[in-house]
């Protein structure tokens, strides 16, 4: 069973929204959003397999991720629910909608499309795999080690959230980095399908990101014929973190309509 956190009344799930994070993220990425939303609806934030507090297991394809998410929904006795996913979690949400449309009320996909993406994270993952974690005494040292490879402090801080102290007082990766690296190309891929999802769908993109370029949005519309697009021009690939107020307004407009 995946690790998850319920925001709101855990004994009375009202208008449940399941939220899925992206590659090398965790359910904590949704904490600010979920904390503010819990009076509107129940939020179930999930750690995807091999991420956060979820089990380290073999395999990282989307079919397995969909089964994981449905297992959480079934455990919580949710016959239907709203679903929102970012990046890798967005692709998992896409596949869940295409393969199990009867489980969803509304779908929100954040800054990702149902397409193959170039493998842009390989240098980052390799840098993380080769970090001499045992020699670091602080997160600052780890940050300095990563700086030549990852220039943006914001991005380094995001990745270093995966570090935790082990029982010997040494840094270790909380995520299953080796398994993620092994299946990275499966995560970037999208296999064409004849399946379509006709339910209410919103794609939210960042104007400073290239993940939802016009040609990719056109492809998304073929799979989701009733989808709408909301672009947040000031945001990059993490609109829920970079522009939380505008992002939340789009989400509420969708879910409350």
Short mmCIF file of C-alpha atoms in Angstrom, two decimals:
data_model
loop_
_atom_site.label_atom_id
_atom_site.label_comp_id
_atom_site.label_asym_id
_atom_site.label_seq_id
_atom_site.Cartn_x
_atom_site.Cartn_y
_atom_site.Cartn_z
CA UNK A 1 0.00 0.00 0.00
CA UNK A 2 1.25 3.45 -0.89
CA UNK A 3 1.87 6.03 1.82
CA UNK A 4 -0.80 8.74 1.86
CA UNK A 5 -1.96 11.65 3.98
CA UNK A 6 -5.54 12.81 4.40
CA UNK A 7 -6.25 16.52 4.78
CA UNK A 8 -9.65 17.14 6.34
CA UNK A 9 -11.90 14.76 8.26
CA UNK A 10 -10.44 11.28 7.72
CA UNK A 11 -13.65 9.67 8.99
CA UNK A 12 -15.91 11.55 6.60
CA UNK A 13 -14.31 12.07 3.21
CA UNK A 14 -16.18 14.90 1.48
CA UNK A 15 -15.75 15.45 -2.28
CA UNK A 16 -12.40 13.57 -2.21
CA UNK A 17 -9.55 14.77 -4.41
CA UNK A 18 -6.57 12.46 -4.85
CA UNK A 19 -3.35 14.29 -5.72
CA UNK A 20 -0.22 12.73 -7.24
CA UNK A 21 3.25 14.32 -7.26
CA UNK A 22 5.88 14.30 -9.99
CA UNK A 23 9.22 12.57 -10.50
CA UNK A 24 11.53 12.81 -7.46
CA UNK A 25 8.81 14.59 -5.50
CA UNK A 26 6.59 13.48 -2.63
CA UNK A 27 3.19 14.17 -1.13
CA UNK A 28 4.81 17.04 0.80
CA UNK A 29 4.90 18.97 -2.49
CA UNK A 30 1.13 19.38 -2.07
CA UNK A 31 1.13 20.35 1.62
CA UNK A 32 0.47 24.08 1.20
CA UNK A 33 -2.25 23.50 -1.39
CA UNK A 34 -3.91 20.71 0.58
CA UNK A 35 -3.78 22.57 3.91
CA UNK A 36 -5.74 25.46 2.44
CA UNK A 37 -8.17 23.24 0.53
CA UNK A 38 -9.16 20.87 3.33
CA UNK A 39 -12.12 23.01 4.35
CA UNK A 40 -13.45 22.83 0.76
CA UNK A 41 -12.94 19.10 0.21
CA UNK A 42 -11.03 16.08 1.47
CA UNK A 43 -7.53 15.89 -0.02
CA UNK A 44 -5.71 12.57 -0.19
CA UNK A 45 -2.07 13.26 -1.06
CA UNK A 46 -0.19 10.14 -2.15
CA UNK A 47 3.48 9.18 -2.27
CA UNK A 48 4.00 7.35 -5.57
CA UNK A 49 5.85 4.03 -5.52
CA UNK A 50 9.57 4.36 -4.78
CA UNK A 51 9.00 7.94 -3.58
CA UNK A 52 8.54 9.54 -0.17
CA UNK A 53 7.29 7.12 2.46
CA UNK A 54 5.92 4.56 -0.01
CA UNK A 55 7.49 1.10 -0.41
CA UNK A 56 10.64 0.55 -2.45
CA UNK A 57 9.56 -2.01 -5.03
CA UNK A 58 10.55 -3.28 -8.46
CA UNK A 59 9.00 -1.60 -11.49
CA UNK A 60 8.10 2.00 -12.33
CA UNK A 61 5.69 1.82 -15.26
CA UNK A 62 2.36 3.64 -15.40
CA UNK A 63 0.22 0.51 -15.30
CA UNK A 64 1.72 -0.32 -11.90
CA UNK A 65 1.24 3.27 -10.72
CA UNK A 66 -2.42 3.19 -11.73
CA UNK A 67 -2.93 -0.07 -9.79
CA UNK A 68 -1.24 1.54 -6.76
CA UNK A 69 -3.54 4.56 -6.80
CA UNK A 70 -6.65 2.45 -7.25
CA UNK A 71 -5.55 0.30 -4.29
CA UNK A 72 -5.53 3.43 -2.10
CA UNK A 73 -8.94 4.50 -3.43
CA UNK A 74 -10.34 1.01 -2.78
CA UNK A 75 -8.83 0.96 0.72
CA UNK A 76 -10.60 4.25 1.45
CA UNK A 77 -13.81 2.85 -0.11
CA UNK A 78 -13.94 5.56 -2.77
CA UNK A 79 -16.04 4.38 -5.69
CA UNK A 80 -15.53 7.70 -7.47
CA UNK A 81 -13.20 10.61 -6.84
CA UNK A 82 -11.61 13.67 -8.41
CA UNK A 83 -7.99 13.20 -9.47
CA UNK A 84 -5.13 15.64 -9.97
CA UNK A 85 -1.56 14.78 -10.94
CA UNK A 86 1.57 16.76 -11.71
CA UNK A 87 4.20 15.70 -14.27
CA UNK A 88 4.84 11.96 -13.70
CA UNK A 89 1.76 11.93 -11.46
CA UNK A 90 -0.09 13.66 -14.26
CA UNK A 91 0.75 10.86 -16.67
CA UNK A 92 -0.35 8.30 -14.10
CA UNK A 93 -3.61 10.26 -13.80
CA UNK A 94 -3.97 10.29 -17.58
CA UNK A 95 -3.65 6.51 -17.74
CA UNK A 96 -6.05 5.99 -14.85
CA UNK A 97 -8.64 8.15 -16.61
CA UNK A 98 -8.20 6.36 -19.95
CA UNK A 99 -8.30 2.84 -18.47
CA UNK A 100 -10.79 3.35 -15.61
CA UNK A 101 -13.03 6.31 -16.55
CA UNK A 102 -15.84 5.03 -14.35
CA UNK A 103 -13.77 5.80 -11.23
CA UNK A 104 -13.37 9.51 -11.92
CA UNK A 105 -15.61 12.51 -11.52
CA UNK A 106 -13.19 15.16 -12.76
CA UNK A 107 -9.56 15.11 -13.90
CA UNK A 108 -6.87 17.79 -13.56
CA UNK A 109 -3.48 17.30 -15.24
CA UNK A 110 -0.67 19.68 -14.28
CA UNK A 111 2.04 20.62 -16.81
CA UNK A 112 2.33 17.36 -18.70
CA UNK A 113 0.81 15.87 -21.85
CA UNK A 114 0.21 12.33 -23.18
CA UNK A 115 3.36 12.36 -25.32
CA UNK A 116 6.92 11.03 -25.31
CA UNK A 117 9.32 13.50 -23.71
CA UNK A 118 13.07 13.73 -24.30
CA UNK A 119 15.09 12.26 -21.41
CA UNK A 120 16.10 15.59 -19.86
CA UNK A 121 16.72 14.36 -16.30
CA UNK A 122 19.46 11.80 -16.92
CA UNK A 123 22.33 14.10 -15.92
CA UNK A 124 20.46 15.10 -12.76
CA UNK A 125 19.74 11.50 -11.77
CA UNK A 126 23.34 10.50 -12.49
CA UNK A 127 24.61 13.37 -10.33
CA UNK A 128 22.34 12.27 -7.49
CA UNK A 129 23.45 8.64 -7.82
CA UNK A 130 27.12 9.59 -7.59
CA UNK A 131 26.84 12.00 -4.65
CA UNK A 132 29.16 10.93 -1.77
CA UNK A 133 26.33 11.09 0.76
CA UNK A 134 28.31 9.53 3.62
CA UNK A 135 30.79 12.42 3.56
CA UNK A 136 28.20 15.19 3.92
CA UNK A 137 27.63 16.73 7.33
CA UNK A 138 24.87 19.12 6.25
CA UNK A 139 22.36 19.79 3.49
CA UNK A 140 24.44 22.84 2.58
CA UNK A 141 27.36 20.57 1.64
CA UNK A 142 25.05 18.44 -0.49
CA UNK A 143 23.67 21.57 -2.13
CA UNK A 144 27.17 22.84 -2.93
CA UNK A 145 28.12 19.47 -4.44
CA UNK A 146 25.10 19.54 -6.77
CA UNK A 147 25.47 23.20 -7.78
CA UNK A 148 27.80 22.65 -10.80
CA UNK A 149 25.29 20.24 -12.35
CA UNK A 150 22.02 21.89 -11.28
CA UNK A 151 22.33 25.66 -11.53
CA UNK A 152 18.94 26.68 -10.11
CA UNK A 153 18.84 26.82 -6.27
CA UNK A 154 15.07 26.24 -6.37
CA UNK A 155 15.55 22.98 -8.29
CA UNK A 156 18.35 21.79 -6.01
CA UNK A 157 16.24 22.47 -2.93
CA UNK A 158 13.39 20.47 -4.48
CA UNK A 159 15.64 17.46 -5.18
CA UNK A 160 17.38 17.57 -1.81
CA UNK A 161 14.05 17.13 -0.04
CA UNK A 162 14.67 13.47 -0.88
CA UNK A 163 17.58 13.34 1.58
CA UNK A 164 17.05 11.94 5.07
CA UNK A 165 19.29 10.94 7.97
CA UNK A 166 19.68 7.20 8.53
CA UNK A 167 20.12 5.48 11.92
CA UNK A 168 23.88 6.02 11.71
CA UNK A 169 23.57 9.76 11.26
CA UNK A 170 24.43 9.59 7.55
CA UNK A 171 22.48 10.98 4.63
CA UNK A 172 20.56 8.53 2.45
CA UNK A 173 17.99 8.92 -0.31
CA UNK A 174 14.42 8.49 0.86
CA UNK A 175 13.36 7.70 -2.70
CA UNK A 176 14.44 4.49 -4.44
CA UNK A 177 16.80 6.35 -6.74
CA UNK A 178 18.35 3.30 -8.42
CA UNK A 179 14.95 1.87 -9.39
CA UNK A 180 13.77 5.26 -10.64
CA UNK A 181 16.93 5.55 -12.75
CA UNK A 182 16.49 2.03 -14.12
CA UNK A 183 12.99 2.80 -15.40
CA UNK A 184 13.44 6.47 -16.24
CA UNK A 185 12.78 6.02 -19.97
CA UNK A 186 9.45 4.32 -19.17
CA UNK A 187 8.49 7.39 -17.15
CA UNK A 188 9.25 9.79 -20.00
CA UNK A 189 7.41 7.64 -22.57
CA UNK A 190 3.77 7.53 -23.61
CA UNK A 191 2.44 4.68 -25.71
CA UNK A 192 -0.31 5.59 -28.16
CA UNK A 193 -3.72 4.10 -27.44
CA UNK A 194 -7.23 4.10 -28.88
CA UNK A 195 -8.65 4.80 -25.43
CA UNK A 196 -10.37 8.16 -24.83
CA UNK A 197 -11.64 9.90 -21.69
CA UNK A 198 -14.82 11.94 -22.18
CA UNK A 199 -15.21 13.24 -18.64
CA UNK A 200 -14.56 16.83 -17.48
CA UNK A 201 -10.83 17.52 -17.76
CA UNK A 202 -8.57 20.50 -17.10
CA UNK A 203 -4.93 20.80 -18.10
CA UNK A 204 -2.98 23.47 -16.20
CA UNK A 205 0.34 24.55 -17.70
CA UNK A 206 3.15 26.93 -16.86
CA UNK A 207 3.92 29.58 -19.44
CA UNK A 208 7.65 29.44 -18.58
CA UNK A 209 7.67 25.64 -19.07
CA UNK A 210 7.82 23.78 -22.38
CA UNK A 211 5.91 20.71 -21.18
CA UNK A 212 2.57 21.87 -22.61
CA UNK A 213 3.59 23.50 -25.87
CA UNK A 214 0.74 24.05 -28.38
CA UNK A 215 1.53 20.91 -30.39
CA UNK A 216 1.48 18.81 -27.20
CA UNK A 217 -1.80 20.37 -26.12
CA UNK A 218 -3.27 19.43 -29.51
CA UNK A 219 -2.29 15.80 -28.92
CA UNK A 220 -3.81 15.93 -25.43
CA UNK A 221 -7.12 17.04 -26.91
CA UNK A 222 -7.30 13.90 -29.07
CA UNK A 223 -7.30 11.74 -25.93
CA UNK A 224 -9.42 14.14 -23.87
CA UNK A 225 -11.98 15.68 -26.24
CA UNK A 226 -13.71 17.66 -23.47
CA UNK A 227 -10.51 19.06 -21.98
CA UNK A 228 -9.83 22.73 -21.33
CA UNK A 229 -6.44 24.40 -20.92
CA UNK A 230 -5.45 27.02 -18.33
CA UNK A 231 -1.98 28.50 -18.86
CA UNK A 232 -0.37 30.42 -16.01
CA UNK A 233 2.13 32.63 -17.79
CA UNK A 234 4.21 33.48 -14.70
CA UNK A 235 4.70 29.83 -13.72
CA UNK A 236 7.24 27.22 -14.76
CA UNK A 237 6.90 23.45 -14.38
CA UNK A 238 5.66 23.73 -10.76
CA UNK A 239 2.66 26.08 -10.97
CA UNK A 240 1.16 24.75 -7.71
CA UNK A 241 4.37 25.86 -5.93
CA UNK A 242 5.35 28.93 -7.96
CA UNK A 243 1.91 30.56 -8.38
CA UNK A 244 -0.23 28.89 -5.69
CA UNK A 245 -3.08 31.42 -5.58
CA UNK A 246 -3.72 31.46 -9.34
CA UNK A 247 -3.29 27.70 -9.50
CA UNK A 248 -5.79 27.10 -6.68
CA UNK A 249 -8.30 29.41 -8.35
CA UNK A 250 -8.19 27.31 -11.52
CA UNK A 251 -8.58 24.10 -9.51
CA UNK A 252 -11.56 25.43 -7.56
CA UNK A 253 -13.24 26.77 -10.69
CA UNK A 254 -12.96 23.31 -12.19
CA UNK A 255 -14.02 21.24 -9.18
CA UNK A 256 -16.83 23.55 -8.03
CA UNK A 257 -18.44 23.94 -11.45
#
